[in-house]
Every structure is written in C-alpha cells, then in structure tokens.
C-alpha cells in the first residue's frame, strides 16, 4: 500500500468549510463562580469532497469538539461551519435533517455509541427509518449490503444479535455500517480504532480506507496518532489547545514537521509501522495542556524546546503558509528571518 | 428480550414463582369479588347494620369448633317463602313451615330471632304462631303475632312488612318469656319469675333441668323442629317470607365482628380494593416520577435544577403527619388517599431515574443517534426510555406494597374511606371497639395477614423480576 | 469551603422542607374552606354563649336578633372571616410559627391545660424516648449484624436475613404491635398491653423506672423488629461493596490483620453511606412510631393524633401536631446532617 498512490487533493470547491470556529464551554466552579474552557479557539479548515483530513493532537486539544462542531452536534460560540455551501449552524429542522442524511459519525467507543437494546439489524436500519427511506425490503437489502460492506459475517446471523454478544471490533464495524447505510458524503471518525483491541486495529483501518476510496467519502479523521494519520489521510492538521499549529499534506507534515510540537509528536512515535504502534500515545515533556487558562503568547511555549524568551510568551504566532500548502504557527517560521534559517 | 422468555426466567426463581402464583390467586379472588359483590358493597351492606342483625356478634369462625373439646353452637338460619303445607281450617287456610333442627352443641343457642316479611291480606289480618318441638317430645308455642290490621281510611288488599320486615328477638320478647314461664311450670314444675327468664329463654328451651338448682339447665341435644304457622282468613292471603334464626357462638369461615358483620365478606372485598390501591398509586407515582426524572435528566439546565430541588424537598418531608393532616381536612375518600400517596410518592424515583438518564445520556449514544438525524423525541422514547424501562418496571412493583401499607395505616388511624371497606378499616374497628383487649383474634389476625400477604406478593414479584430485567445482570438476550 | 457547601445545601433543603409543609398546611386549610368553617363555628359558639347571657336583659326577640346580628358582624371582622383566607392565613401561619397554637376543643394536657402548646409539647419527650431508644437499638443491631454478615456472604444466614429484610417491608409495624398485645398481654399476660405506667403509677423512682421499662418493652421491640432486618441488610451491602474496592485489597495484600482491615479500611469508609441510610430510615421510623404509639397507648405525639382524630376532631391540635412534628423532624435532621458532614472523611479531606 504505497502512500504515493493517493489522489491529489481536489482543487474544486471544498465540501466542508470551517471558518474561524470557536467553541467555548462554561464550567460551573464552586457555588457561584464559573470559568470558560476554550476547547476550540479559532480553527479555519476546508475539506474537499472525497478528501481525508486527519486531526492530531494530545488529549484535551479539542479534536473531538472540532469534530462535533463540523457535524453541527454542538453550537459554535463563534465562526461558521458550512456544508456544500450551506451554513449548517443556521439550518431549519428540515434542512438539518437533510444534512444529517448526507453526513455521519463514527465514535470512539463502540460500546457506548450503539443502543444495547437494539439488534444489529435495527441499529443499522435506524438511519433509514429516521429518514423514511425505502420500503421494508429495500431497507433490508441496504442493511445487509452495509453489513456485507463492513465484513460482518455471517451477516444473517449477526443481524439478529444484540450488541453485548459482539466483540469490540464487530461493534465498531457495526457503527461503520450504520454510518455507511445512508451513503453519506462526509464522515467524522473520532478515534475509530483506539478502543478496539490491538489485533483488529490495522484491519479496521484498512477497511475504512477501502470504503473511503470505494465510495469517495470525505473524512474528518480524528486521532492521537500521527502515524495512522499519515496512513489514512491526505492532509494532517495538528491541534494544540484548541488551535491549529500546523497543517499540510500528510507526507509533508510527517517528513518535514515544522512546528516544535509536531516534531515532538513525531519523535515520540517509536516505530514507523503504524499497524503495530497505534496504541502508543505521544509523550511530551512538561505538564499536559489545560484549555482553561492557556499560557500567554504561543500557548506551547512552556513546553517548547525552541522557546524564545521575550517573544514567544508575549505575542501569539499566526498560522502562515510557510511552504506551498504547508501552514505553521510558530515564530521560528514567521517572517523572512525564520524562512532563511 | 421477549416476554415469554422473561416470564420463564421469572418463574424459575423462587421469589418470582411465589410472587406470580400469589398474584394469580389474588387476581382470581378479586375477579370473583367484582362479579359477585355489589360495587356499593360498603354502603349497601358493610356499613348497613340491618344486613347483619341476624348474625351473632363477635364470634369466632365455625372451624374453631374442631380445635375445642366442646363444640360451640353453630349459627343456623332457616328461611322459607312458599309454605311447606297448606291446610284448610274453619277460619281459613293455614300455611305452615317446618324447619328440622339437629342440635348437637353442649351450649344453648346465643339467641333466637324471627322475621316476617311481605305479608298481604284481603280483609282481616293473619295470625302467626311459632312452636318448638323438642327431642323429648315436648312442644310449646313460643311466639304468637297478629299482623297489624287495617288502618283507618285504608282499603284492601293490605300489604304489611314490605319495606321494613318485622323482626322479633325472641330471647327478650315478653310473650315468649311468658310462654317459657308457663312451659317450665307445666312440664318441670319450676316456678321462675320473668326476670329470671328474660334474655335467657334459649337455655330453657334447649335444655332440661339438672336438678342442682332452679336455674341449672343442661343442654338437650337431638332433633328439634321449628313449626311456623300462619292462619289466613281468606284464600289468597300470604306471608311472603319467614325466617327463623338460631344464634350460634361461632360463625362462618372467619367469624363476625362486634356488629355481627361477616368478616369473611369484608376480607374478600378487601382484596380488589388493596390491589387497586397498590397498583393505581404505584402506576401514578411511577408515571410522574419517571417523566419528571427523564425530563430532569434529559433537559438539564434550569428545569433540571428546579425538579431536583423540589424532589429533594418532597422526598424529605415526613409524610405520615402530612398525610394525616390533609386527609383529615379534605375528608376521607379513597381517591384522596391515592392522590396524596402519589403526591408524596414520586420523588425517590425521580432522583433515581434522573441519575440513570444522565448516565445513559453521558455516553455517546445520544450524540450518535442525533448524528443520524433523530429528533429529541425519538432519542428519548426509542433509546433512553427502553434502557430505563426495566428498572422503572421493577420500581413500579416495589411501589405497590408501600401504597397498600400506607392506606392500611391511615385507615387504622380512622381516616379510611367509610364507603369502601378495607383491611385497615376492619383492624381499626377491632382496635377502637376494644376487640384486641377481649382477645378477638379472628378479628385482628386475618386482616393483618391479608395486608402482609398482598404486600409480600408484590415484594416477591419485584425481587423475582429485578434480576430478569436489570440490564447489568442481563447478559444474553435471545 | 468544602465543609460549608454540603452543609448549606442540606440545611437549605431541610428549611425548604419546613416551609413546604407550612405552605401545604396553609393551602389545604384555605383552599378547602376549612379555616372558614372553623372560624364560623367558633363565632357561632361564642354567639350562643352571648345569647344566653343577653337573654337576661333583652326580652324582645326581634331586638335580640338585631343585637346578635351586630355582634356577629363584629366578631367576623375581629376573626378576619370577612377577608379572604389568603390574607388571613399568612398571619395565622406567622402566629403558628411563634408557637402560638391556640386552644384545644376537648383535649387537655396531663395537668388540665387546654393550651395546644402545652398539650403537644408535654408529649414530645415521650415520643423522643420511644423513637431514640428503638432507633439506637436498630442502628447497633444493623451495624454489628451487617458488618458480620458481610463476612459471611452467601451463607444460609445471609440469605435468610435478606429474605427477612424483604418480608419486613411488607409488614405493617402497628399490626405486629397488635399481635404482641394479643399474644403477650392478653393471652399470656406477661407484659402490660399499653400506657406508659401502671395505674396508679409507682412513686418511688426505681420501681417507677422499671414500670416504665416494662411498658416500653413491647413498643420498642415492635419498632425494632420490623426495622432491623432492612437495616442489617443495607449495611451488609454497603460494607460488601466497599470491601471489593482496591484500597481494601491492597491493605489485605500488605498483610494487615483482618480485624484491622475491617475496622480501618472498610468500616471507616462505609460509615458515611451507612449514616445516610440510617438517617433516611429515621423518617420511616417516625411514621412507624405514630402508629405504634397509637397501638400501645403510649402518651406521645403519635397517640395524640389518634386521640385528636377520634370523636369530635380537635382541629387545632391536629394542625399544631403536624407543624411541631415537622419542626422536630427538620431540627433533628439538621443536627444529624451537621454531625454527618463533620464525620464524613471524604468531605473533610478533599480539597
Ligand atoms: N461539554 C463540555 N463541557 C465542558 N468542557 C468540555 C466539554 N467537552 C469538552 N470539554 C473540554 O474541552 C477540552 C477539549 O475536549 P475534547 O474532548 O475536544 O478534546 P480531545 O482532543 O478530543 O481529547 P481526547 O483525545 O481526550 O478525546 C477539554 O479540556 C475538555 O475538558
Ligand atoms: S512560537 Fe516559540 S514557543 Fe511557540 S512553538 Fe514556536 S518557538 Fe516554540
Ligand atoms: Mg476526543
């Protein structure tokens, strides 16, 4: 599976557009106090039709929140999200339903995202029921097709089972089948393999890639792991404390990481073979970030090896296109000085 | 999980089996009562003293005789409508009824009473005579009554004793006392005055003197006959009903209370009432508790906080004093009891359901389903509700005994609905009139046992159902 | 702060309970027209008394009627019957709050006072005596039995107790009391069937005390009998759950003696939920004791309810009883909650 065979990023109008998206949560503190969590703090991102964009970052960096915002599952505090040129934050109920029909989500926890009181068949058929698609026999056909597509075999037998009789891997296939059954154009997959046991991860990821290629679905692929991002995605977005710190072609970002944070992430991957090392989380020096009171200036500065005193902690670096299609937010790469280094 | 399987699993557990069988039994009894008893049983019968006048007061069940060395007299009621024989006499036709009575007890009857009803005559009133024929061949007339004659301005045919039948307590009837006085003088040469006989005619009529003292009589067992004769003046005159009661010292299956009420009937009627109270209150408080709990957990925010504060407060109210107070003010009615029980019955469930909903909600399921395009309603009813339904169901069952016990307690304090007899009310009557201190166990023990058994039925059912429906304990759906 | 917050929430809840009860009292009295009826009856009585007094001086019946009608008007204004209940009752509520509880119709205190305050408050110690004694006995049996049973999980005794606990929920306490009277007092004549002292009561302190004990025995046994099963069972379950936690396993693995593990690592952690459970049980035993007092003619507040309800009901007494009952309950709860918050190691050590 050579990476070079990936199609080039489509240059036409992007399918999903996030513009300066901010999601802030208010958390109660004490009896009367409250504080604001800047889970996503100004992200601009386009995803083309059939394109796979990976979002990587440590725990708490806002990846899941970004994914939820992209699907309109959460109200954005500021900014815009649009799908197929329609702003999804301001949809009527009917339009929203139409949007849901064209988008889908795969969640991290296959045990929590499937109704334990529905059979596999009922779970996969549910989107068809919700949208009133097809007659009974057509539904049946589509459900079995989806079960077949995700290689839940024997489909006939699995269909009648309740989730607690299925393994983690099987359940995750089930939720993929449920996401696929409407033949969506856009799927947010939030760490779809991280809670599956190690042996089935590579297989599951390969399945996702195969389905993506076959149906030409745009993916927002959320992961801790830059290695799987490189394997699955055409572009990689690196997030830190709710902000994009680096973004570019997957190959470029992995081969030539420019942000010190990205460099640390990649250095922390012990073995390049993604299939075996998926469960390894990148480990970085210093305290894990907290989005409640983000550090001033470049929020990465307390942990940065290249920290420049007097600059990094005072001003926030902007996300700049340092190379063609390769964006970085770091003073090391800002301005001509940095460029020449 | 399908119902048949659940039922099979339920029946396999000890408590489940016990609960189901007991509930089945109670339901059968309840249905029987609903078919056989009038719906206004409370008003038309239970609290209507006329219905019970002919019963002995505060006597134990008949079966207690088998536990005693000496049998107490059984309660015997003879009733006749059509005369057994009709003879023509000079004065007119004589209708007679003959009631054979085998008397085997070593105690005299507790009382004798006669009732006449629906007498009609064309011109002159009939004369009713009652005689007792004893095993020793002696016979005496114990009662003689001329039906009330025409009033001034009244024209025939005349009806008498239709609305209010004529009832005479022979034990204290003056004419009967005189008859007994004469009988004793003639047959046994005993001369007693009226005061010595009044109220005790039974022991003289059903006994022979022992000779120890004037008043010492030993019961005479054997075949007696009660002969009722009505001498008519005209063809077509009639006595619609005669009734002769030989009062016993034991009665029926469950005995009687101090008003002579048949406790068996009261206890039977209590079955559907208790089931109704338990099931309706449990249903209503579960419905309220569940919907508020779901609303609280699912809506969150201000609604959640409000509901939680309120349920916290209501859950901590000392309920019984307030129940007593409110029932006292609004007056005792079964519906009021149920409504008040429900008002205070929901908060516990609300608090529990809310935390369950929060638990169900925090997982990704809700978001996952929403991402498919499902409405809030669908998420709520199709996905959250089924997950908590089994629990709700178990709680529903556990709620029933609490309601039954509360109603019993309130009734015991005298706040029961007088138009609907319940076990608690029977106990209250037994307590208030001093039945316990007189050792009337048959009045005290059975209603309590009924309460316990009914409450226990639901407890067992709940215990049996819990593991069947509890999602944590449930591993393999079909 | 960490101590203050739970304390505040709990106390506020209890204060809320108190005011909700007060509100319900006022609303029930007002909305049902009950308060109007009582006032009208009071006025009627007063007028009747005055009529007999006036009959001495006024001979003319017409004039009599006129005078009385005027008097009625005055009285109605005086008692506030002319104003709607929602203006009048808050003032009444305030009066009740200051423990000005009015006078009883026919009930009297032990020394003959007809002030409701006297009638009710002299019963409080009697009720407390019964309630606290049985509560403490139940708690002790529950803690000892429950922690013992936790070590014998699955044994026949364990199963028996859990069955017994379930059955206890299905038994009316007061009926058990009646059965005791029937068997022990009436049939076997071992213990007195009711009251607090024999008649006449012994005068010497020691015989008097034993007389009281012999009278208290049956009601206390009754209350304990129905509540100790559930109490043991819930404490056993709490203890078992904690025994399965990691810190206990670690303590065992460290080789600490079993008794030390049980005392320091299980019971101390289990204490707060156990106390909570017992606290909630208190509300239940309060209700139970109203009925048990009734059965045993124990001269407490519960029996007073029964007496006030019997015959011609004594409304003032019933209102006052409900009020004082709630007041007492809320007070006890707040005291216990405060104790609880101070005792709960988790509340103390966090932060
Ligand atoms: N509903 C919420 N309310 C308050 N804070 C939230 C909420 N959801 C997320 N957060 C906070 O927002 C921040 C970002 O969370 P998010 O789940 O998006 O991170 P993530 O990158 O997906 O982390 P992980 O890798 O652990 O899944 C975290 O600090 C989290 O605590
Ligand atoms: S801006 Fe400064 S602190 Fe931030 S990443 Fe670049 S060098 Fe490090
Ligand atoms: Mg996440």
CSV table of C-alpha atoms in Angstrom, one decimal, chain A residues 28 30-31, chain C residues 1 5 8:
chain,number,residue,atom,x,y,z
A,28,UNK,CA,-19.5,25.9,36.9
A,30,UNK,CA,-17.8,26.5,43.3
A,31,UNK,CA,-21.1,27.8,44.4
C,1,UNK,CA,-15.4,25.9,51.9
C,5,UNK,CA,-21.2,23.9,50.8
C,8,UNK,CA,-25.5,24.7,53.3
